[in-house]
Coordinates of C-alpha atoms and ligand atoms in Angstrom, one line a residue:
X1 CA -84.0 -148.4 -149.6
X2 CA -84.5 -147.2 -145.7
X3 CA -82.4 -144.1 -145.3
X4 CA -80.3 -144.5 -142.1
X5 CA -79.1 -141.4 -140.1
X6 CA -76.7 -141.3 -136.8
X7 CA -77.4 -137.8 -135.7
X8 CA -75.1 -136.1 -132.8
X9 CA -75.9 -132.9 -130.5
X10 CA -73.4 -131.1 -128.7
X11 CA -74.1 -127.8 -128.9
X12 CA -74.4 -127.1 -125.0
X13 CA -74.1 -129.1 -122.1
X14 CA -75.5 -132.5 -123.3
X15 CA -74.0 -134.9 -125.1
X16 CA -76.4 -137.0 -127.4
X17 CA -76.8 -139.2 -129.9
X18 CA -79.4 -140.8 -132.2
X19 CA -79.8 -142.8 -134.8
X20 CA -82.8 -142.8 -137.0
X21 CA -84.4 -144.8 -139.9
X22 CA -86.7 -143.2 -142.4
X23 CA -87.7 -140.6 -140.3
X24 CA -88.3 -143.2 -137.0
X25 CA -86.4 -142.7 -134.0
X26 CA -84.3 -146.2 -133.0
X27 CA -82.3 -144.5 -130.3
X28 CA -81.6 -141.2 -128.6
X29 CA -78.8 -141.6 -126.0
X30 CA -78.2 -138.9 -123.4
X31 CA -75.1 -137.7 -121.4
X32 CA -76.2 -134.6 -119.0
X33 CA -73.3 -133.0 -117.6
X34 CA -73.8 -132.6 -113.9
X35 CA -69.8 -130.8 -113.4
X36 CA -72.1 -127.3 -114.1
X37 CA -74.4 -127.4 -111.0
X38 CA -72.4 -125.7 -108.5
X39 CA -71.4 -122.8 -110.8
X40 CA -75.0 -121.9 -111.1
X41 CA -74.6 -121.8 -115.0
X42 CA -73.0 -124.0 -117.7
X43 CA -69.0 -123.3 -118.0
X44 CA -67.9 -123.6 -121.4
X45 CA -64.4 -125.2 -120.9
X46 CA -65.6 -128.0 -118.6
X47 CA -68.7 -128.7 -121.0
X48 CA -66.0 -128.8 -124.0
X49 CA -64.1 -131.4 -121.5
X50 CA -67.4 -133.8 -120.6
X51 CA -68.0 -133.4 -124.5
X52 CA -64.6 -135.1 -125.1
X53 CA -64.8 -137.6 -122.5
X54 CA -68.7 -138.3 -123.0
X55 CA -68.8 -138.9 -126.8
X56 CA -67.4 -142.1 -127.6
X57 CA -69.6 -143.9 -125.4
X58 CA -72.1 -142.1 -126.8
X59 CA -72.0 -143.0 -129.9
X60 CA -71.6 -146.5 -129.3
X61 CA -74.5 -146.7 -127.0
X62 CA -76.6 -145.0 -129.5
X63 CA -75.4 -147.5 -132.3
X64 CA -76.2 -150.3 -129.8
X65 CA -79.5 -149.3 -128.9
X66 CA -80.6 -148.9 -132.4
X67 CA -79.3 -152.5 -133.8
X68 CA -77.8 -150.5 -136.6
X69 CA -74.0 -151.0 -137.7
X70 CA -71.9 -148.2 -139.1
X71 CA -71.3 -149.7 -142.2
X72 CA -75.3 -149.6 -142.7
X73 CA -75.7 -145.8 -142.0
X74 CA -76.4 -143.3 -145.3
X75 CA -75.3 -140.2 -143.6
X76 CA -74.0 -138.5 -140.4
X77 CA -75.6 -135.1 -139.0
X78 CA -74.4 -132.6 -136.6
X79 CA -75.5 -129.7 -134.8
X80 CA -73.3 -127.3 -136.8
X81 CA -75.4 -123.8 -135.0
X82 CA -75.5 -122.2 -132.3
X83 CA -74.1 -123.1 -129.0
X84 CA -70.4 -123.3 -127.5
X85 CA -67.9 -122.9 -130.1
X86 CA -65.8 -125.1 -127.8
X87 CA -69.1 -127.9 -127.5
X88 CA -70.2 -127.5 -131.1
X89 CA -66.3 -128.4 -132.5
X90 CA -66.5 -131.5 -130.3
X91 CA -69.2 -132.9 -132.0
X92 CA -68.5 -131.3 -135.4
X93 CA -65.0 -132.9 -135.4
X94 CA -66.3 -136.4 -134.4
X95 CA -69.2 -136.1 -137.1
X96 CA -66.5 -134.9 -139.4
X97 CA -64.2 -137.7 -138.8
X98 CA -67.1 -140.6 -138.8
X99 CA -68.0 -139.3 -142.9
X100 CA -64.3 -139.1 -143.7
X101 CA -63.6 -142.9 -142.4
X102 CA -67.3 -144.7 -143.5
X103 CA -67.1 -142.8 -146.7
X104 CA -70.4 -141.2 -146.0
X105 CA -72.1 -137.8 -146.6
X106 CA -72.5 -135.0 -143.9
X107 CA -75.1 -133.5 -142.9
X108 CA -75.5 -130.2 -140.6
X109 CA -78.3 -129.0 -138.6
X110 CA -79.5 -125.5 -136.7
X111 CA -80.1 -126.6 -133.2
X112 CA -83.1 -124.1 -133.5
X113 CA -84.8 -125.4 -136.1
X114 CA -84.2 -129.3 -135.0
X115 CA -86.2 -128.0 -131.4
X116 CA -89.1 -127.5 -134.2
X117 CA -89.0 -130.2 -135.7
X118 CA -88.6 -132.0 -133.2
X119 CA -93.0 -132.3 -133.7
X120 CA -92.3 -134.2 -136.8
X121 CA -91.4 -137.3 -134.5
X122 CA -94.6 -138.8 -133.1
X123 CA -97.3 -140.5 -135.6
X124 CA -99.8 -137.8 -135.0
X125 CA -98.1 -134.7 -136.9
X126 CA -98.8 -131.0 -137.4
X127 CA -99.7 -130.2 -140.7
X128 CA -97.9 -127.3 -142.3
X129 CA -97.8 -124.5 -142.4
X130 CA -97.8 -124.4 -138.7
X131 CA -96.1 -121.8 -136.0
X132 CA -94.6 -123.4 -133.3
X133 CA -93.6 -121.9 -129.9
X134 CA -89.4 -122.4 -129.4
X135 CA -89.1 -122.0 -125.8
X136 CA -85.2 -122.4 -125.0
X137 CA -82.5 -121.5 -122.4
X138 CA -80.8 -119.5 -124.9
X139 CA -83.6 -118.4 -127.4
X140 CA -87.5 -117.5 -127.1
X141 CA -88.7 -117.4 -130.5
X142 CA -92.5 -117.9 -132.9
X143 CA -91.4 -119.9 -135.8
X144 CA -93.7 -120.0 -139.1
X145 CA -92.9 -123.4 -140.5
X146 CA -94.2 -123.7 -144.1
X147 CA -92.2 -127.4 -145.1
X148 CA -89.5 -129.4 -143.1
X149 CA -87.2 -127.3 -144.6
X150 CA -88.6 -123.9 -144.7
X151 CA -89.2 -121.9 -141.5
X152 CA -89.0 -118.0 -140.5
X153 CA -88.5 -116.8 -137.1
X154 CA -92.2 -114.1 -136.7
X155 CA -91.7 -113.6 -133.4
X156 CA -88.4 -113.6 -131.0
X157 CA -87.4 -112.0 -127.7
X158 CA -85.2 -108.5 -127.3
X159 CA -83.3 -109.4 -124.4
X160 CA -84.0 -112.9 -122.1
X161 CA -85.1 -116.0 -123.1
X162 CA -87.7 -117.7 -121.7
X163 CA -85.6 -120.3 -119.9
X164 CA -83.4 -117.9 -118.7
X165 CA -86.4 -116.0 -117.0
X166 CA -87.0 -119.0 -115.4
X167 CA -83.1 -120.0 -114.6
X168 CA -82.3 -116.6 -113.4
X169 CA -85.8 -116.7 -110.7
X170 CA -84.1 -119.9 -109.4
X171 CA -80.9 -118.3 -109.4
X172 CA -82.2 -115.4 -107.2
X173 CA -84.3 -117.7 -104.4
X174 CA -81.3 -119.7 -103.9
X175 CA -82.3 -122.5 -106.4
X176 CA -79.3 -124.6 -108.0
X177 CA -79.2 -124.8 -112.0
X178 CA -80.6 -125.3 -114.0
X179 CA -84.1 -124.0 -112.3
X180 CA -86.4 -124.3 -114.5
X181 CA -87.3 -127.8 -113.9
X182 CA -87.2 -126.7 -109.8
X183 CA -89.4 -123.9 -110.7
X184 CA -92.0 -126.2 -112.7
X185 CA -91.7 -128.8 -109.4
X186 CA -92.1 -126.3 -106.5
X187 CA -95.2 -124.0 -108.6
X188 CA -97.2 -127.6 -108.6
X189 CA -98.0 -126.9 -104.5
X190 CA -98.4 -123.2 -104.7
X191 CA -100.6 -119.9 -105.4
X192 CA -100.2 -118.7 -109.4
X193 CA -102.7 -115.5 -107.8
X194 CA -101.1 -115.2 -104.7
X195 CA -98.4 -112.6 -106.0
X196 CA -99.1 -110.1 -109.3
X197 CA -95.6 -110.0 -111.3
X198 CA -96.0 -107.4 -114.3
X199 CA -96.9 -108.2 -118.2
X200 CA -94.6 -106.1 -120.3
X201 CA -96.2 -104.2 -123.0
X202 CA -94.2 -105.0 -126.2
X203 CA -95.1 -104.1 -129.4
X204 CA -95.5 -107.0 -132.4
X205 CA -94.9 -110.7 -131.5
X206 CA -91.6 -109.6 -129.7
X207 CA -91.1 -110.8 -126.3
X208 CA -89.4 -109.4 -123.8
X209 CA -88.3 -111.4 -120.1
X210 CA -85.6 -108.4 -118.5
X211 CA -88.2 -106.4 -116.6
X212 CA -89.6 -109.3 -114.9
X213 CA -86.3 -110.4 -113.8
X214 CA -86.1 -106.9 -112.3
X215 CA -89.3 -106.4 -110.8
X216 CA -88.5 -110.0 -109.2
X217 CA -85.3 -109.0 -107.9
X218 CA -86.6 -105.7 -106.3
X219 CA -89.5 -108.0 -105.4
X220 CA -87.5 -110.0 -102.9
X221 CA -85.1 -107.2 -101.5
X222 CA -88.0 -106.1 -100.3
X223 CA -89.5 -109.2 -98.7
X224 CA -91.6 -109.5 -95.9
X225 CA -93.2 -105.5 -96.0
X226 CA -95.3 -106.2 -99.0
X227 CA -95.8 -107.0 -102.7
X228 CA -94.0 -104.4 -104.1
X229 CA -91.9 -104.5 -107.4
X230 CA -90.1 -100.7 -106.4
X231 CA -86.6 -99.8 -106.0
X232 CA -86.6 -99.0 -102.1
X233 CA -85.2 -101.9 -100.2
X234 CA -86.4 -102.9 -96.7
X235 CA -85.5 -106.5 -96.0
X236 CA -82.6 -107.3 -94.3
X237 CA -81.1 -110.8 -95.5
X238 CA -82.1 -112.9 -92.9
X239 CA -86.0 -111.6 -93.4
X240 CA -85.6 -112.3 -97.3
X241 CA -84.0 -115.2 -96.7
X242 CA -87.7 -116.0 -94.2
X243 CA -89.7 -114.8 -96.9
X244 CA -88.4 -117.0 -99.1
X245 CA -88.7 -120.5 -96.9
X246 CA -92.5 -119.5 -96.3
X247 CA -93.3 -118.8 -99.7
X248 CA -91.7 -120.2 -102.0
X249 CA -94.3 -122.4 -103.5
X250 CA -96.8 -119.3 -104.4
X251 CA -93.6 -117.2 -105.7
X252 CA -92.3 -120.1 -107.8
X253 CA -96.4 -120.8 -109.0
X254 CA -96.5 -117.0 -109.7
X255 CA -93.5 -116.5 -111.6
X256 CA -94.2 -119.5 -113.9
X257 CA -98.1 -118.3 -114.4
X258 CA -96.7 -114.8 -115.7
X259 CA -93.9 -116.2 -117.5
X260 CA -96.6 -118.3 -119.4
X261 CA -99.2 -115.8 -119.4
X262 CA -96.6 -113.7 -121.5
X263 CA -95.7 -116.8 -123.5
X264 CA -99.5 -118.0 -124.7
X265 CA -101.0 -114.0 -124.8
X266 CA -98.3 -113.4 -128.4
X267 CA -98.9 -117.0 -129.4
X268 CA -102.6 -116.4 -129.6
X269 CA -100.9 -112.9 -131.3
X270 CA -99.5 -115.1 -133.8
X271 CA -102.2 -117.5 -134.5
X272 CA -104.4 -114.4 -135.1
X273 CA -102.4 -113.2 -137.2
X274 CA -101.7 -115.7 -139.9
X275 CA -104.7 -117.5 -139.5
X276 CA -102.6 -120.9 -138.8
X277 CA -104.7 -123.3 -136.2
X278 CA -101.8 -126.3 -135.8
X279 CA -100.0 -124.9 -132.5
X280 CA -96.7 -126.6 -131.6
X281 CA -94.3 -125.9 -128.8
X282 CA -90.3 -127.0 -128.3
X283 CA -87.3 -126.5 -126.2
X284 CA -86.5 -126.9 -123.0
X285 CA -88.9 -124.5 -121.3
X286 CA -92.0 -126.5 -123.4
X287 CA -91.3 -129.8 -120.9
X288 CA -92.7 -127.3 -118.0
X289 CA -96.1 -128.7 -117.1
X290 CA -97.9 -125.8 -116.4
X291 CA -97.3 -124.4 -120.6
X292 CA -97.8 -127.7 -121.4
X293 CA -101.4 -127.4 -119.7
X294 CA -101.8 -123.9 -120.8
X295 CA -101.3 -124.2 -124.7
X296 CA -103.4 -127.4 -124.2
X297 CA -106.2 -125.5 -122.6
X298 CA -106.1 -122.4 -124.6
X299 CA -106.0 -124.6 -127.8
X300 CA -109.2 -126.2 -126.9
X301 CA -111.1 -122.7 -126.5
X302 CA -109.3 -121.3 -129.7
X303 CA -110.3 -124.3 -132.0
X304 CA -106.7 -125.5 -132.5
X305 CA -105.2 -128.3 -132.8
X306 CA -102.0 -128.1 -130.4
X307 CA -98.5 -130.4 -130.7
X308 CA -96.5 -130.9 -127.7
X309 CA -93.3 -133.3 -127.8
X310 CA -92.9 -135.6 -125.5
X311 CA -90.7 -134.7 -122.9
X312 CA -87.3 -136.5 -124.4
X313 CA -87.7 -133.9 -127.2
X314 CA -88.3 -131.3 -125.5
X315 CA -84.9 -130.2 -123.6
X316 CA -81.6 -130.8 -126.2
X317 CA -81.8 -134.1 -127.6
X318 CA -79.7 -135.5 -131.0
X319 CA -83.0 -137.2 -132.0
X320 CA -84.4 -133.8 -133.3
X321 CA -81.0 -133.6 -135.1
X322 CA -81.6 -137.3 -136.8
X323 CA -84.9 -136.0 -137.9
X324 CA -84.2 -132.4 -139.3
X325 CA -81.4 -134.4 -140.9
X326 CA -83.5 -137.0 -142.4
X327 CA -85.6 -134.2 -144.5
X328 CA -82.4 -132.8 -145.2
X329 CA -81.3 -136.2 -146.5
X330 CA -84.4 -136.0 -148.6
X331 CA -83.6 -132.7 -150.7
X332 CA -79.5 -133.7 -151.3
X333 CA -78.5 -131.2 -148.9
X334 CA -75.1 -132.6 -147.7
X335 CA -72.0 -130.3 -146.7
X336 CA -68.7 -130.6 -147.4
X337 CA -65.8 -131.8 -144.7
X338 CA -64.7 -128.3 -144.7
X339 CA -67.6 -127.0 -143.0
X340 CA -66.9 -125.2 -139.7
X341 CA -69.5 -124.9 -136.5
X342 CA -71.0 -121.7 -135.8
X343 CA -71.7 -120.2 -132.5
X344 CA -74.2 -117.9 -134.0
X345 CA -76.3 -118.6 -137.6
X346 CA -79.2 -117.2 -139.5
X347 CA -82.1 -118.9 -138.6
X348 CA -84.4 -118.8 -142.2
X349 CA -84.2 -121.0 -144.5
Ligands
LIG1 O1 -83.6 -126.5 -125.0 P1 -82.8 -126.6 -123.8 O2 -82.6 -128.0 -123.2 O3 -81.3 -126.0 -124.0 C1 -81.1 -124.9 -124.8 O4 -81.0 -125.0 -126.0 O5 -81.1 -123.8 -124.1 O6 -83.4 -125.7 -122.7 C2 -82.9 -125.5 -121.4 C3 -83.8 -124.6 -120.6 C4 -83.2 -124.2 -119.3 O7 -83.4 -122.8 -119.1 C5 -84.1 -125.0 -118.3 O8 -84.2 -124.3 -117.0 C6 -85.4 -125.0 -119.0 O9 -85.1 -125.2 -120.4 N1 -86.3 -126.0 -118.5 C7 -87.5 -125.8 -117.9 C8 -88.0 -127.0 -117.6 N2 -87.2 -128.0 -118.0 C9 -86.1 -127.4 -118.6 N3 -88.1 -124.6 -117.6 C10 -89.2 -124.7 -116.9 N4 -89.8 -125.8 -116.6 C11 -89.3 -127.0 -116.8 N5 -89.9 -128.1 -116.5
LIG2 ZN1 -81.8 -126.4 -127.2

């Protein structure tokens, strides 16, 4: 009998759905909530909101798309960790109350660990164990995946994720969020040499994004004098503000090339390390073009085979719920309708 999943992700500021059979994705339906964009950040209360309003529909398109009724689906799976306590409960509570009224069996998911496997969805598949690259807004992590349902965390940052890194750069050159994506756009016409932003030295497969932030900050306060990353600033706004408009291209192109240079140098770390050759990457961050050529150019000189989802998988998606959940699904691991949504989990398992 084909097992039949409806998988939903709320644990931020989309609102998704999916709905996948044996392991094959029929749909993946998602609401992106613009209402954040002029606060320069996502603000919980109003995502909790668009998650209400937002769901339903949903759902329903999700069904739709996929040709599958509710009475045929074998299970329901939510993003039960981490995120918005406010966002998670939305979908929780609507997972929760779909199993209670279809008489069905729960199933709940670690957003993180979904983002990996979300490299179990194409044909062409890693084989395990494999380490995979989780490139977030929220985390920045080297996973060791060993099955579909066993995975360690080798590697994670100490203070700033990746995507934040690139979120806060936009924030600072006047960029609206969420700036990654602007970043990747604006990097494609400039200068990756043109300005030298500083590799931190940390010890390990840690990573660590604060400094640059800094040295970026201090970086454009002093604008216009010259490339320093120092404390002493000369710029008044309006010659920032200059410095900016003529340069942002090679400053957007530099930032991204030492964001990734710090990104690929612990990966190689990694793969050094353990010996492991099948190189994946997920989250948001891994739909930036220039990683996505990097890991695919360093692969090739290292001898390894490298994964990268397509970009529908990449940023928060429920179709890397449906999947995790499938595997889950395989191994009996249902939880009861008591279960409550964490905004923070242990990531092993
Ligand atoms: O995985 P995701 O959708 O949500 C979280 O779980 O955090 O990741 C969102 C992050 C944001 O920081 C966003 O700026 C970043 O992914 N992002 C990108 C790109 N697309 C999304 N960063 C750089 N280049 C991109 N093309
Ligand atoms: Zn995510």
């Amino acid at each position: 009998m084909p097992v039949t999943i409806l998988a939903i992700e709320s644990s931020c500021d989309e609102t998704a759905a999916s709905v996948c059979v044996d392991g094959r994705i029929l749909s993946n339906y998602i609401a992106t909530q613009k209402v954040h964009e002029k606060y320069g950040g996502v603000v919980p209360e109003l995502a909790s909101r668009a998650h209400l309003q937002n769901i339903v529909p949903v759902v329903d398109l999700a069904l739709k798309e996929s040709g599958c009724s509710m009475q045929s689906l074998d299970a329901i799976a939510f993003t039960q960790a981490p995120g918005l306590i406010g966002s998670l409960l939305v979908g929780a509570q609507f997972a929760k109350s779909m199993a209670l009224a279809l008489d069905k069996p729960l199933i709940a998911v670690h957003h993180m660990q979904a983002h990996v496997l979300a490299n179990l969805i194409p044909d062409d598949k890693p084989d395990f164990p494999f380490l995979c690259l989780t490139v977030s807004g929220g985390h920045t992590q080297i996973v060791l995946c060993t099955s579909p349902t066993t995975m360690k965390v080798i590697g994670e940052t100490i203070d700033d994720a990746a995507g934040e890194a690139f979120d806060k750069t936009a924030k600072l050159l006047g960029l609206p969020y969420p700036g990654g994506p602007l970043i990747d756009k604006y990097a494609a016409n400039g200068n990756p040499n043109r300005f030298a932003f500083p590799e931190p030295q940390i010890a390990g497969l840690n990573f660590s994004f604060s400094g640059l932030k800094t040295s970026i900050l201090y970086f454009l306060q002093n604008a216009g004098s010259s490339n320093v990353f120092k404390e002493a600033f000369t710029a008044t706004a309006e010659e920032k503000q200059r410095f900016i408009d003529e340069n942002l291209a090679d400053i957007c192109a530099s930032v991204q090339h030492r964001i990734i240079s710090i990104l690929i140098n612990k990966v190689k770390k990694a793969a050094k390390e353990t010996g492991i050759k099948d190189i994946c990457i997920a989250g948001g961050v891994s739909a930036n073009s220039g990683l996505r050529k990097a890991l695919k150019e360093t692969g090739d000189k290292m001898g390894w085979r490298t994964f990268i989802p397509a970009f529908e998988y990449c940023t928060d998606n429920a179709a890397m719920i449906a999947i995790t959940a499938y595997y889950k699904f395989l191994q009996n691991d249902f939880v009861s309708l008591n279960i409550s949504p964490s905004p923070r989990a242990a990531f092993d398992m």
